[in-house]
XYZ file of C-alpha atoms in Angstrom:
392
model
C 0.199 9.274 21.639
C 1.485 6.691 24.065
C -1.141 4.052 24.327
C 0.270 0.923 25.898
C 0.705 0.101 29.544
C 4.437 -0.562 29.141
C 5.002 2.924 27.759
C 3.270 4.410 30.803
C 5.176 2.251 33.253
C 6.836 3.900 36.240
C 10.163 2.651 37.509
C 12.500 3.714 40.264
C 15.300 6.075 39.351
C 17.999 4.769 41.694
C 17.132 1.098 42.211
C 15.160 -0.909 44.748
C 17.986 -1.325 47.249
C 18.569 2.426 47.355
C 14.851 3.020 47.894
C 14.758 0.760 50.944
C 16.833 3.449 52.679
C 15.233 6.450 50.942
C 17.982 9.044 51.455
C 18.699 11.122 48.345
C 20.555 14.200 49.670
C 22.803 15.328 52.514
C 20.038 17.632 53.687
C 17.638 14.729 53.945
C 20.266 12.581 55.666
C 20.905 15.275 58.266
C 17.230 15.705 59.143
C 16.760 11.942 59.387
C 19.776 11.675 61.664
C 18.430 14.387 63.969
C 14.943 12.883 64.154
C 16.237 9.340 64.643
C 18.573 10.506 67.424
C 15.672 12.160 69.224
C 13.515 9.056 68.869
C 16.375 6.816 70.050
C 17.015 8.983 73.109
C 13.307 8.956 73.891
C 13.244 5.175 73.687
C 16.292 4.843 75.954
C 14.744 7.278 78.430
C 11.519 5.272 78.553
C 13.416 2.014 78.768
C 11.703 0.460 75.749
C 10.293 1.349 72.364
C 6.632 2.164 72.784
C 4.008 1.757 70.099
C 4.020 5.525 69.552
C 7.759 5.552 68.824
C 7.355 2.641 66.436
C 4.584 4.479 64.619
C 6.719 7.639 64.298
C 9.610 5.676 62.783
C 7.339 3.734 60.430
C 5.428 6.782 59.222
C 8.670 8.719 58.703
C 10.015 5.940 56.500
C 6.731 5.639 54.570
C 6.586 9.393 53.939
C 10.012 9.333 52.326
C 9.481 6.038 50.499
C 6.313 7.162 48.715
C 8.154 10.244 47.421
C 11.136 8.314 46.051
C 12.429 9.585 42.679
C 10.925 7.780 39.700
C 10.856 7.971 35.917
C 8.272 7.495 33.161
C 8.384 7.773 29.367
C 5.556 9.654 27.637
C 4.868 11.295 24.275
C 5.770 14.914 23.524
C 2.077 15.832 23.296
C 1.399 14.344 26.705
C 4.362 16.174 28.206
C 3.154 19.469 26.718
C -0.328 18.868 28.128
C 1.014 18.062 31.601
C 3.191 21.177 31.668
C 0.200 23.283 30.648
C -1.815 21.766 33.484
C 0.969 22.400 36.011
C 1.206 26.016 34.934
C -2.559 26.509 35.029
C -3.018 24.972 38.451
C -0.386 27.192 40.021
C 0.789 24.646 42.606
C 4.145 24.236 40.872
C 6.518 26.789 39.385
C 9.081 26.193 36.644
C 12.632 27.275 37.378
C 14.328 29.411 34.742
C 17.698 27.951 35.766
C 17.215 24.206 35.361
C 13.688 23.963 33.908
C 12.425 21.876 36.813
C 8.991 22.258 38.372
C 8.919 22.621 42.154
C 6.057 23.000 44.591
C 5.248 26.591 45.530
C 4.549 27.845 49.017
C 6.047 24.882 50.883
C 7.829 25.463 54.216
C 11.599 25.116 54.307
C 11.566 21.722 56.000
C 9.501 20.248 53.149
C 11.786 21.471 50.355
C 13.577 18.216 49.672
C 16.161 18.594 46.870
C 14.964 15.439 45.100
C 11.285 16.451 45.046
C 10.803 18.102 41.669
C 9.181 17.403 38.290
C 11.354 17.480 35.204
C 10.606 16.786 31.548
C 13.719 15.600 29.687
C 13.200 15.574 25.889
C 14.622 12.790 23.741
C 13.028 10.511 21.167
C 10.217 10.457 23.718
C 10.026 12.563 26.870
C 11.374 11.249 30.143
C 9.468 12.505 33.189
C 11.309 12.589 36.511
C 9.188 13.124 39.624
C 8.502 11.791 43.131
C 6.611 8.499 42.968
C 3.382 9.807 44.503
C 3.365 12.793 42.129
C 4.174 10.526 39.181
C 1.213 8.296 40.026
C -1.009 11.362 39.895
C 0.420 12.457 36.548
C -0.089 9.016 35.048
C -3.619 8.727 36.420
C -4.509 12.102 34.913
C -3.285 11.039 31.481
C -5.084 7.705 31.624
C -8.324 9.167 32.912
C -8.395 11.842 30.252
C -7.599 9.309 27.551
C -10.344 6.969 28.758
C -12.889 9.773 28.540
C -11.642 11.071 25.219
C -10.797 14.501 26.588
C -7.081 14.640 25.807
C -7.561 17.117 22.960
C -5.069 19.292 21.103
C -5.345 22.495 19.128
C -4.253 22.902 15.505
C -0.762 23.979 16.549
C -0.259 20.678 18.443
C -0.418 22.442 21.781
C -2.829 21.499 24.547
C -6.096 23.328 24.743
C -5.749 26.642 26.542
C -6.072 27.030 30.290
C -7.115 30.472 31.477
C -7.059 30.733 35.280
C -8.827 34.104 35.092
C -11.834 32.561 33.405
C -11.841 29.374 35.441
C -14.874 29.006 37.675
C -14.082 28.842 41.388
C -14.082 25.380 42.864
C -17.521 24.499 44.157
C -17.694 23.133 47.662
C -19.917 20.133 48.173
C -23.244 21.096 49.797
C -23.828 20.206 53.400
C -26.409 17.607 52.417
C -23.653 15.390 51.032
C -22.092 15.142 54.489
C -25.251 13.916 56.239
C -25.005 10.110 55.769
C -21.292 9.934 56.589
C -21.830 12.154 59.638
C -24.702 9.969 60.830
C -22.710 6.760 60.463
C -19.674 8.355 62.096
C -21.776 9.549 65.026
C -23.174 6.045 65.452
C -19.622 4.638 65.551
C -18.556 7.196 68.168
C -21.607 6.520 70.339
C -21.022 2.781 70.062
C -17.360 3.206 71.010
C -18.129 5.131 74.193
C -21.083 2.896 74.986
C -18.932 -0.235 74.814
C -16.023 1.425 76.615
C -17.787 3.046 79.539
C -21.374 1.834 79.910
C -21.801 -0.690 82.690
C -23.097 -4.083 81.711
C -22.239 -3.790 78.048
C -19.002 -5.725 78.211
C -15.835 -5.676 76.117
C -15.783 -4.817 72.452
C -15.219 -8.475 71.561
C -18.868 -9.190 72.399
C -19.877 -7.061 69.418
C -17.505 -8.879 67.078
C -18.802 -11.278 64.456
C -17.383 -14.783 64.198
C -18.530 -18.300 63.440
C -18.423 -19.078 67.151
C -20.582 -16.061 68.017
C -23.183 -16.998 65.411
C -23.259 -20.599 66.637
C -24.088 -19.185 70.079
C -27.040 -17.310 68.613
C -25.438 -13.856 68.618
C -26.847 -12.894 65.217
C -26.908 -9.212 66.161
C -23.133 -9.160 65.752
C -23.662 -9.334 61.977
C -24.583 -5.636 62.143
C -23.059 -4.522 65.444
C -19.503 -5.364 64.374
C -19.553 -2.490 61.850
C -19.892 0.062 64.663
C -17.542 -1.503 67.221
C -13.856 -0.619 67.086
C -10.840 -2.103 68.795
C -9.500 1.191 70.120
C -9.409 4.944 69.675
C -6.798 4.722 66.912
C -8.887 2.197 64.990
C -11.930 4.458 65.323
C -10.090 7.623 64.253
C -8.603 5.954 61.190
C -11.977 4.714 59.991
C -13.749 7.999 60.729
C -11.063 9.902 58.836
C -11.550 7.660 55.816
C -15.336 7.991 56.095
C -15.125 11.791 56.225
C -12.906 11.853 53.139
C -14.962 9.421 51.069
C -18.507 10.162 52.208
C -19.361 13.597 50.753
C -17.784 12.914 47.352
C -19.505 9.570 46.918
C -22.828 10.865 48.208
C -22.776 13.634 45.608
C -22.522 10.988 42.873
C -25.468 8.976 44.160
C -28.141 11.475 43.171
C -30.149 13.980 45.184
C -31.225 13.859 48.818
C -32.791 12.011 50.433
C -32.427 9.157 47.932
C -28.645 9.543 47.786
C -28.559 9.218 51.579
C -30.444 5.937 51.359
C -28.191 4.652 48.593
C -25.085 5.563 50.592
C -26.319 3.852 53.758
C -27.459 0.808 51.771
C -24.055 0.508 50.105
C -22.340 0.888 53.478
C -24.338 -1.910 55.109
C -24.279 -4.265 52.138
C -20.516 -3.829 51.768
C -20.071 -4.490 55.472
C -22.184 -7.636 55.161
C -20.160 -8.760 52.137
C -16.953 -8.277 54.104
C -18.341 -10.234 57.064
C -19.551 -12.989 54.726
C -16.103 -13.480 53.222
C -14.509 -13.393 56.680
C -16.896 -16.084 57.919
C -16.521 -18.137 54.752
C -12.759 -18.299 55.179
C -13.046 -18.966 58.935
C -16.031 -21.341 59.189
C -14.896 -22.643 62.567
C -13.253 -19.437 63.798
C -13.688 -17.964 67.251
C -11.746 -14.705 66.795
C -14.311 -11.853 66.689
C -13.976 -9.298 63.913
C -14.925 -5.667 64.513
C -14.703 -2.430 62.558
C -16.251 -0.518 59.680
C -13.387 -0.993 57.235
C -15.199 -3.672 55.235
C -18.044 -1.235 54.629
C -15.582 1.585 53.908
C -13.791 -0.499 51.315
C -17.123 -0.968 49.584
C -17.480 2.804 49.368
C -13.948 2.979 47.984
C -14.796 0.342 45.397
C -17.695 2.343 43.987
C -15.733 5.591 44.138
C -12.989 3.992 42.065
C -15.494 2.859 39.447
C -16.919 6.407 39.180
C -13.869 8.713 39.219
C -15.699 11.740 37.762
C -18.857 13.633 38.557
C -20.422 12.747 35.194
C -21.333 9.314 36.532
C -19.387 7.368 33.910
C -18.356 3.963 35.218
C -14.932 2.589 34.363
C -14.810 -1.042 33.197
C -13.471 -3.634 35.597
C -10.653 -4.528 33.199
C -9.405 -0.976 32.752
C -5.777 -0.147 33.524
C -6.831 2.208 36.289
C -8.921 -0.410 38.102
C -6.194 -3.052 37.921
C -3.560 -0.655 39.171
C -5.664 0.619 42.064
C -6.463 -2.960 43.034
C -2.760 -3.748 43.198
C -2.137 -0.600 45.244
C -4.789 -1.704 47.749
C -3.043 -5.062 48.069
C 0.204 -3.276 48.896
C -1.559 -1.000 51.390
C -3.027 -3.983 53.221
C 0.405 -5.613 53.271
C 1.740 -2.447 54.906
C -1.060 -2.567 57.493
C -0.089 -6.149 58.302
C 3.496 -5.011 58.851
C 2.376 -2.095 60.992
C 0.159 -4.342 63.107
C 2.972 -6.798 63.657
C 5.299 -3.967 64.693
C 2.736 -2.493 67.061
C 1.990 -5.889 68.594
C 5.701 -6.535 69.084
C 6.361 -3.188 70.752
C 3.251 -3.173 72.941
C 3.076 -6.842 73.888
C -0.561 -7.143 72.822
C -2.279 -9.312 70.241
C -4.350 -8.257 67.303
C -4.983 -8.831 63.645
C -6.163 -7.283 60.430
C -9.291 -8.751 58.869
C -8.109 -8.495 55.278
C -10.964 -10.803 54.316
C -13.474 -8.097 55.258
C -11.482 -5.499 53.328
C -11.508 -7.704 50.237
C -15.163 -8.704 50.509
C -16.394 -5.142 50.957
C -14.158 -3.817 48.193
C -15.289 -6.442 45.669
C -18.930 -5.731 46.467
C -18.554 -1.988 45.977
C -16.445 -2.479 42.869
C -18.716 -5.010 41.148
C -22.217 -4.406 42.562
C -21.918 -0.792 43.717
C -22.655 0.746 40.271
C -26.139 -0.829 40.442
C -26.946 1.702 43.167
C -26.229 4.723 40.987
C -29.297 6.880 40.293
C -29.316 6.104 36.571
C -28.018 3.461 34.252
C -24.309 4.402 34.028
C -22.351 4.532 30.813
C -19.405 2.174 30.843
C -16.313 4.059 29.771
C -13.979 2.494 27.320
C -10.374 2.143 28.341
C -8.457 4.669 26.209
C -4.779 -1.651 62.275
C -4.332 -2.008 65.100
C -3.419 -2.562 68.739
C -6.031 -4.218 70.945
C -6.131 -5.401 74.548
C -7.379 -8.835 73.549
C -7.276 -11.139 70.575
C -9.568 -9.504 68.039
C -9.440 -9.057 64.290
C -10.041 -5.504 63.138
C -11.048 -4.260 59.732
């Protein structure tokens, strides 16, 4: 078995410079040329590059960058297990011509020539796959190893997968969606209330800052979690809340106690994010709004409890360290996106990374205390605004 981090390292197949312009086939180059020409003509027709055009270009580049070809070295047993999983899941099919696994049922415009999974045998086995797929493969191996479930039969083959006997996937009950739906509804109501109700004032009045607290606006400590700096900011946070909420709620016990635990974690994470923001800006006057600090707290606990059994991964595990680094890179991308949007739209804004970090650390370190029972510790085995406002 491959047991060290170096042996499970992922590296780019063609080099960093090649990945900065992620074009790996003539087919891909042609489609990029067509799309870029359309976007360029649209920008010339409008007379300037709008924020929407900038977002389209940025997202197009990100989509191709995250799927850049990569390689990883694993043991023969791990490769056999992964191939058995791919076959059992039925999302990929193995070609009889070249032995490569390709996604099934994808439309023609998503069939990139470089997007395949291949196992090349040697002294070890070299895996070739898109980077996002490779991350999933590596995470599966590490998670199974950490829980001691990477088992093999006497003939050194992975344990059998029988799709005919596999139980159908159980949908989460509606009760698990209640707390996230309630918080999301509160955010929507607050957004329209601040935007359209007379006498309420701009969203910056709901933002928390050292200046606001010195003026006696202590209500902003809670109100800032429900205020958002625009429709895009609101939609992004609600999308994340809808994706995280039901899964995390299901791991916090039974209703209504799991609802209370979820809401408590949300508010405490939001307060932790605000506390770190204020601590790093003790004389600041820029108001911070948004629920992202609280959402990052939910993410922190979800990372610590990756399975339904309630087992909590240790802070020093490979998975936790890697996810933490990925979150750093994601926030760096958000900074870049904000700068691009501000440049194209002529507005000012900022990303309250301090709130992201504070909420995430709270959920990661303190969140497990809110689980319904004493957890077993597993062994290791944003956005454009019309005024100056920090969003999170």
